[in-house]
Short mmCIF file of the N, C-alpha and C atoms (twelve columns), coordinates in Angstrom:
data_MODEL
# 
_entry.id   MODEL 
# 
loop_
_atom_site.group_PDB 
_atom_site.id 
_atom_site.type_symbol 
_atom_site.label_atom_id 
_atom_site.label_alt_id 
_atom_site.label_comp_id 
_atom_site.label_asym_id 
_atom_site.label_seq_id 
_atom_site.Cartn_x 
_atom_site.Cartn_y 
_atom_site.Cartn_z 
_atom_site.pdbx_PDB_model_num 
ATOM 1   N N  . MET A 1  57.301 -177.360 -56.008 1 
ATOM 2   C CA . MET A 1  56.603 -177.880 -57.174 1 
ATOM 3   C C  . MET A 1  55.531 -178.889 -56.759 1 
ATOM 4   N N  . ARG A 2  55.911 -179.850 -55.933 1 
ATOM 5   C CA . ARG A 2  54.970 -180.892 -55.522 1 
ATOM 6   C C  . ARG A 2  53.777 -180.301 -54.786 1 
ATOM 7   N N  . ASP A 3  54.021 -179.287 -53.944 1 
ATOM 8   C CA . ASP A 3  52.932 -178.658 -53.198 1 
ATOM 9   C C  . ASP A 3  51.931 -177.987 -54.126 1 
ATOM 10  N N  . SER A 4  52.423 -177.335 -55.169 1 
ATOM 11  C CA . SER A 4  51.511 -176.646 -56.082 1 
ATOM 12  C C  . SER A 4  50.686 -177.652 -56.892 1 
ATOM 13  N N  . VAL A 5  51.265 -178.786 -57.224 1 
ATOM 14  C CA . VAL A 5  50.518 -179.834 -57.938 1 
ATOM 15  C C  . VAL A 5  49.420 -180.379 -57.029 1 
ATOM 16  N N  . LEU A 6  49.735 -180.632 -55.772 1 
ATOM 17  C CA . LEU A 6  48.749 -181.123 -54.813 1 
ATOM 18  C C  . LEU A 6  47.659 -180.081 -54.593 1 
ATOM 19  N N  . TRP A 7  48.042 -178.823 -54.486 1 
ATOM 20  C CA . TRP A 7  47.070 -177.757 -54.277 1 
ATOM 21  C C  . TRP A 7  46.072 -177.709 -55.439 1 
ATOM 22  N N  . ARG A 8  46.573 -177.837 -56.662 1 
ATOM 23  C CA . ARG A 8  45.685 -177.816 -57.828 1 
ATOM 24  C C  . ARG A 8  44.762 -179.039 -57.833 1 
ATOM 25  N N  . LYS A 9  45.295 -180.179 -57.445 1 
ATOM 26  C CA . LYS A 9  44.478 -181.404 -57.379 1 
ATOM 27  C C  . LYS A 9  43.366 -181.219 -56.344 1 
ATOM 28  N N  . GLN A 10 43.710 -180.703 -55.187 1 
ATOM 29  C CA . GLN A 10 42.712 -180.472 -54.152 1 
ATOM 30  C C  . GLN A 10 41.648 -179.482 -54.638 1 
ATOM 31  N N  . SER A 11 42.071 -178.462 -55.351 1 
ATOM 32  C CA . SER A 11 41.126 -177.472 -55.880 1 
ATOM 33  C C  . SER A 11 40.152 -178.114 -56.847 1 
ATOM 34  N N  . ARG A 12 40.660 -178.964 -57.724 1 
ATOM 35  C CA . ARG A 12 39.779 -179.647 -58.680 1 
ATOM 36  C C  . ARG A 12 38.785 -180.550 -57.962 1 
ATOM 37  N N  . ILE A 13 39.236 -181.242 -56.941 1 
ATOM 38  C CA . ILE A 13 38.362 -182.147 -56.189 1 
ATOM 39  C C  . ILE A 13 37.278 -181.351 -55.468 1 
ATOM 40  N N  . VAL A 14 37.642 -180.239 -54.879 1 
ATOM 41  C CA . VAL A 14 36.661 -179.382 -54.203 1 
ATOM 42  C C  . VAL A 14 35.607 -178.890 -55.191 1 
ATOM 43  N N  . MET A 15 36.033 -178.488 -56.373 1 
ATOM 44  C CA . MET A 15 35.082 -178.007 -57.379 1 
ATOM 45  C C  . MET A 15 34.178 -179.144 -57.874 1 
ATOM 46  N N  . LEU A 16 34.727 -180.338 -58.031 1 
ATOM 47  C CA . LEU A 16 33.910 -181.496 -58.409 1 
ATOM 48  C C  . LEU A 16 32.889 -181.810 -57.319 1 
ATOM 49  N N  . LEU A 17 33.306 -181.717 -56.063 1 
ATOM 50  C CA . LEU A 17 32.409 -181.958 -54.940 1 
ATOM 51  C C  . LEU A 17 31.279 -180.937 -54.930 1 
ATOM 52  N N  . ALA A 18 31.612 -179.683 -55.155 1 
ATOM 53  C CA . ALA A 18 30.594 -178.621 -55.185 1 
ATOM 54  C C  . ALA A 18 29.565 -178.907 -56.272 1 
ATOM 55  N N  . LYS A 19 30.041 -179.301 -57.431 1 
ATOM 56  C CA . LYS A 19 29.135 -179.597 -58.539 1 
ATOM 57  C C  . LYS A 19 28.285 -180.828 -58.240 1 
ATOM 58  N N  . GLU A 20 28.904 -181.868 -57.722 1 
ATOM 59  C CA . GLU A 20 28.201 -183.126 -57.417 1 
ATOM 60  C C  . GLU A 20 27.114 -182.924 -56.373 1 
ATOM 61  N N  . LYS A 21 27.409 -182.159 -55.332 1 
ATOM 62  C CA . LYS A 21 26.477 -181.951 -54.221 1 
ATOM 63  C C  . LYS A 21 25.593 -180.722 -54.418 1 
ATOM 64  N N  . ASN A 22 25.842 -179.967 -55.503 1 
ATOM 65  C CA . ASN A 22 25.097 -178.743 -55.782 1 
ATOM 66  C C  . ASN A 22 25.177 -177.765 -54.601 1 
ATOM 67  N N  . ILE A 23 26.414 -177.519 -54.167 1 
ATOM 68  C CA . ILE A 23 26.685 -176.597 -53.072 1 
ATOM 69  C C  . ILE A 23 27.720 -175.587 -53.541 1 
ATOM 70  N N  . THR A 24 27.955 -174.567 -52.733 1 
ATOM 71  C CA . THR A 24 28.935 -173.557 -53.102 1 
ATOM 72  C C  . THR A 24 30.348 -174.133 -52.943 1 
ATOM 73  N N  . PRO A 25 31.306 -173.577 -53.671 1 
ATOM 74  C CA . PRO A 25 32.693 -174.013 -53.482 1 
ATOM 75  C C  . PRO A 25 33.177 -173.832 -52.042 1 
ATOM 76  N N  . GLU A 26 32.696 -172.795 -51.376 1 
ATOM 77  C CA . GLU A 26 33.093 -172.566 -49.986 1 
ATOM 78  C C  . GLU A 26 32.596 -173.689 -49.081 1 
ATOM 79  N N  . GLN A 27 31.347 -174.128 -49.301 1 
ATOM 80  C CA . GLN A 27 30.803 -175.236 -48.521 1 
ATOM 81  C C  . GLN A 27 31.579 -176.513 -48.809 1 
ATOM 82  N N  . ALA A 28 31.892 -176.728 -50.081 1 
ATOM 83  C CA . ALA A 28 32.654 -177.916 -50.473 1 
ATOM 84  C C  . ALA A 28 34.043 -177.902 -49.843 1 
ATOM 85  N N  . LEU A 29 34.643 -176.732 -49.777 1 
ATOM 86  C CA . LEU A 29 35.962 -176.594 -49.166 1 
ATOM 87  C C  . LEU A 29 35.917 -176.977 -47.689 1 
ATOM 88  N N  . ASP A 30 34.888 -176.530 -46.982 1 
ATOM 89  C CA . ASP A 30 34.730 -176.889 -45.570 1 
ATOM 90  C C  . ASP A 30 34.567 -178.398 -45.404 1 
ATOM 91  N N  . ILE A 31 33.746 -178.984 -46.254 1 
ATOM 92  C CA . ILE A 31 33.523 -180.431 -46.189 1 
ATOM 93  C C  . ILE A 31 34.819 -181.176 -46.478 1 
ATOM 94  N N  . TYR A 32 35.494 -180.756 -47.533 1 
ATOM 95  C CA . TYR A 32 36.730 -181.435 -47.933 1 
ATOM 96  C C  . TYR A 32 37.768 -181.394 -46.811 1 
ATOM 97  N N  . TYR A 33 38.036 -180.211 -46.276 1 
ATOM 98  C CA . TYR A 33 39.106 -180.100 -45.285 1 
ATOM 99  C C  . TYR A 33 38.767 -180.718 -43.935 1 
ATOM 100 N N  . SER A 34 37.507 -181.073 -43.717 1 
ATOM 101 C CA . SER A 34 37.155 -181.771 -42.477 1 
ATOM 102 C C  . SER A 34 37.072 -183.282 -42.692 1 
ATOM 103 N N  . SER A 35 37.513 -183.734 -43.862 1 
ATOM 104 C CA . SER A 35 37.387 -185.154 -44.189 1 
ATOM 105 C C  . SER A 35 38.689 -185.924 -43.964 1 
ATOM 106 N N  . ARG A 36 38.504 -187.209 -43.794 1 
ATOM 107 C CA . ARG A 36 39.657 -188.116 -43.695 1 
ATOM 108 C C  . ARG A 36 40.362 -188.212 -45.050 1 
ATOM 109 N N  . THR A 37 39.595 -188.108 -46.114 1 
ATOM 110 C CA . THR A 37 40.161 -188.155 -47.459 1 
ATOM 111 C C  . THR A 37 41.185 -187.042 -47.655 1 
ATOM 112 N N  . ALA A 38 40.905 -185.850 -47.152 1 
ATOM 113 C CA . ALA A 38 41.850 -184.740 -47.272 1 
ATOM 114 C C  . ALA A 38 43.149 -185.063 -46.540 1 
ATOM 115 N N  . GLN A 39 43.031 -185.674 -45.377 1 
ATOM 116 C CA . GLN A 39 44.226 -186.061 -44.621 1 
ATOM 117 C C  . GLN A 39 45.040 -187.089 -45.392 1 
ATOM 118 N N  . LEU A 40 44.346 -188.070 -45.968 1 
ATOM 119 C CA . LEU A 40 45.038 -189.115 -46.720 1 
ATOM 120 C C  . LEU A 40 45.694 -188.554 -47.979 1 
ATOM 121 N N  . LEU A 41 45.022 -187.624 -48.629 1 
ATOM 122 C CA . LEU A 41 45.570 -187.034 -49.850 1 
ATOM 123 C C  . LEU A 41 46.818 -186.211 -49.547 1 
ATOM 124 N N  . SER A 42 46.878 -185.629 -48.382 1 
ATOM 125 C CA . SER A 42 48.038 -184.822 -47.994 1 
ATOM 126 C C  . SER A 42 49.258 -185.662 -47.639 1 
ATOM 127 N N  . ASP A 43 49.037 -186.954 -47.404 1 
ATOM 128 C CA . ASP A 43 50.128 -187.848 -47.029 1 
ATOM 129 C C  . ASP A 43 50.617 -188.601 -48.272 1 
ATOM 130 N N  . PRO A 44 51.814 -188.300 -48.761 1 
ATOM 131 C CA . PRO A 44 52.294 -188.953 -49.977 1 
ATOM 132 C C  . PRO A 44 52.490 -190.466 -49.818 1 
ATOM 133 N N  . ASN A 45 52.562 -190.953 -48.604 1 
ATOM 134 C CA . ASN A 45 52.762 -192.386 -48.367 1 
ATOM 135 C C  . ASN A 45 51.524 -193.221 -48.665 1 
ATOM 136 N N  . THR A 46 50.354 -192.582 -48.748 1 
ATOM 137 C CA . THR A 46 49.122 -193.334 -48.998 1 
ATOM 138 C C  . THR A 46 48.954 -193.697 -50.468 1 
ATOM 139 N N  . GLY A 47 49.589 -192.954 -51.351 1 
ATOM 140 C CA . GLY A 47 49.448 -193.196 -52.780 1 
ATOM 141 C C  . GLY A 47 48.200 -192.581 -53.382 1 
ATOM 142 N N  . LEU A 48 47.380 -191.959 -52.553 1 
ATOM 143 C CA . LEU A 48 46.137 -191.367 -53.050 1 
ATOM 144 C C  . LEU A 48 46.406 -190.218 -54.020 1 
ATOM 145 N N  . GLN A 49 47.526 -189.558 -53.870 1 
ATOM 146 C CA . GLN A 49 47.882 -188.454 -54.774 1 
ATOM 147 C C  . GLN A 49 48.039 -188.933 -56.207 1 
ATOM 148 N N  . LEU A 50 48.301 -190.212 -56.395 1 
ATOM 149 C CA . LEU A 50 48.498 -190.771 -57.728 1 
ATOM 150 C C  . LEU A 50 47.192 -191.145 -58.417 1 
ATOM 151 N N  . MET A 51 46.109 -191.151 -57.667 1 
ATOM 152 C CA . MET A 51 44.816 -191.536 -58.216 1 
ATOM 153 C C  . MET A 51 44.167 -190.356 -58.931 1 
ATOM 154 N N  . SER A 52 43.228 -190.671 -59.800 1 
ATOM 155 C CA . SER A 52 42.542 -189.623 -60.553 1 
ATOM 156 C C  . SER A 52 41.669 -188.778 -59.626 1 
ATOM 157 N N  . ASP A 53 41.356 -187.580 -60.085 1 
ATOM 158 C CA . ASP A 53 40.482 -186.697 -59.314 1 
ATOM 159 C C  . ASP A 53 39.135 -187.370 -59.071 1 
ATOM 160 N N  . GLN A 54 38.600 -188.038 -60.089 1 
ATOM 161 C CA . GLN A 54 37.304 -188.698 -59.972 1 
ATOM 162 C C  . GLN A 54 37.358 -189.821 -58.929 1 
ATOM 163 N N  . TYR A 55 38.450 -190.567 -58.900 1 
ATOM 164 C CA . TYR A 55 38.609 -191.637 -57.908 1 
ATOM 165 C C  . TYR A 55 38.602 -191.049 -56.495 1 
ATOM 166 N N  . VAL A 56 39.339 -189.970 -56.295 1 
ATOM 167 C CA . VAL A 56 39.404 -189.337 -54.974 1 
ATOM 168 C C  . VAL A 56 38.031 -188.794 -54.594 1 
ATOM 169 N N  . LEU A 57 37.333 -188.190 -55.570 1 
ATOM 170 C CA . LEU A 57 35.985 -187.681 -55.300 1 
ATOM 171 C C  . LEU A 57 35.065 -188.818 -54.874 1 
ATOM 172 N N  . GLU A 58 35.120 -189.940 -55.563 1 
ATOM 173 C CA . GLU A 58 34.273 -191.080 -55.197 1 
ATOM 174 C C  . GLU A 58 34.598 -191.583 -53.798 1 
ATOM 175 N N  . ASP A 59 35.869 -191.591 -53.445 1 
ATOM 176 C CA . ASP A 59 36.292 -191.975 -52.098 1 
ATOM 177 C C  . ASP A 59 35.712 -190.999 -51.072 1 
ATOM 178 N N  . LEU A 60 35.781 -189.718 -51.379 1 
ATOM 179 C CA . LEU A 60 35.245 -188.688 -50.491 1 
ATOM 180 C C  . LEU A 60 33.732 -188.827 -50.357 1 
ATOM 181 N N  . LEU A 61 33.032 -189.054 -51.450 1 
ATOM 182 C CA . LEU A 61 31.583 -189.206 -51.396 1 
ATOM 183 C C  . LEU A 61 31.180 -190.431 -50.571 1 
ATOM 184 N N  . LYS A 62 31.943 -191.499 -50.703 1 
ATOM 185 C CA . LYS A 62 31.686 -192.695 -49.897 1 
ATOM 186 C C  . LYS A 62 31.890 -192.377 -48.410 1 
ATOM 187 N N  . GLU A 63 32.952 -191.646 -48.111 1 
ATOM 188 C CA . GLU A 63 33.202 -191.253 -46.719 1 
ATOM 189 C C  . GLU A 63 32.042 -190.415 -46.180 1 
ATOM 190 N N  . LEU A 64 31.539 -189.490 -46.987 1 
ATOM 191 C CA . LEU A 64 30.429 -188.635 -46.556 1 
ATOM 192 C C  . LEU A 64 29.156 -189.446 -46.340 1 
ATOM 193 N N  . GLN A 65 28.903 -190.424 -47.200 1 
ATOM 194 C CA . GLN A 65 27.738 -191.295 -47.031 1 
ATOM 195 C C  . GLN A 65 27.838 -192.081 -45.730 1 
ATOM 196 N N  . GLU A 66 29.020 -192.599 -45.452 1 
ATOM 197 C CA . GLU A 66 29.223 -193.354 -44.215 1 
ATOM 198 C C  . GLU A 66 29.047 -192.456 -42.993 1 
ATOM 199 N N  . ARG A 67 29.526 -191.234 -43.094 1 
ATOM 200 C CA . ARG A 67 29.387 -190.279 -41.987 1 
ATOM 201 C C  . ARG A 67 27.912 -189.956 -41.748 1 
ATOM 202 N N  . GLU A 68 27.166 -189.734 -42.847 1 
ATOM 203 C CA . GLU A 68 25.749 -189.433 -42.725 1 
ATOM 204 C C  . GLU A 68 24.982 -190.625 -42.161 1 
ATOM 205 N N  . ALA A 69 25.321 -191.834 -42.571 1 
ATOM 206 C CA . ALA A 69 24.670 -193.035 -42.060 1 
ATOM 207 C C  . ALA A 69 24.938 -193.209 -40.576 1 
ATOM 208 N N  . SER A 70 26.159 -192.935 -40.157 1 
ATOM 209 C CA . SER A 70 26.521 -193.027 -38.743 1 
ATOM 210 C C  . SER A 70 25.758 -191.998 -37.927 1 
ATOM 211 N N  . ALA A 71 25.651 -190.796 -38.447 1 
ATOM 212 C CA . ALA A 71 24.921 -189.724 -37.743 1 
ATOM 213 C C  . ALA A 71 23.445 -190.069 -37.644 1 
ATOM 214 N N  . ALA A 72 22.891 -190.649 -38.696 1 
ATOM 215 C CA . ALA A 72 21.468 -191.002 -38.696 1 
ATOM 216 C C  . ALA A 72 21.155 -192.124 -37.711 1 
ATOM 217 N N  . SER A 73 22.121 -193.012 -37.517 1 
ATOM 218 C CA . SER A 73 21.886 -194.127 -36.598 1 
ATOM 219 C C  . SER A 73 22.314 -193.797 -35.168 1 
ATOM 220 N N  . GLY A 74 22.848 -192.594 -34.968 1 
ATOM 221 C CA . GLY A 74 23.232 -192.175 -33.634 1 
ATOM 222 C C  . GLY A 74 24.620 -192.614 -33.216 1 
ATOM 223 N N  . ILE A 75 25.406 -193.150 -34.152 1 
ATOM 224 C CA . ILE A 75 26.767 -193.575 -33.853 1 
ATOM 225 C C  . ILE A 75 27.693 -192.391 -34.144 1 
ATOM 226 N N  . SER A 76 28.607 -192.119 -33.219 1 
ATOM 227 C CA . SER A 76 29.536 -190.999 -33.466 1 
ATOM 228 C C  . SER A 76 30.916 -191.464 -33.797 1 
# 
């Protein structure tokens, strides 16, 4: 039961990401699963599973901005 609830939450977040970034769901899925946010969401000890989809999306978008800023400045 818990796995299916998490799976649906992840699906909603991926679709929100696709809409926000104006990319395909497949591209959003690749971005999501390569993120630290996805790892944190999969860990019930973080409490992130209890947050709203929009909150998780904002966390993911912030992570992506930081990643892009690091790449632009040459920091890996």
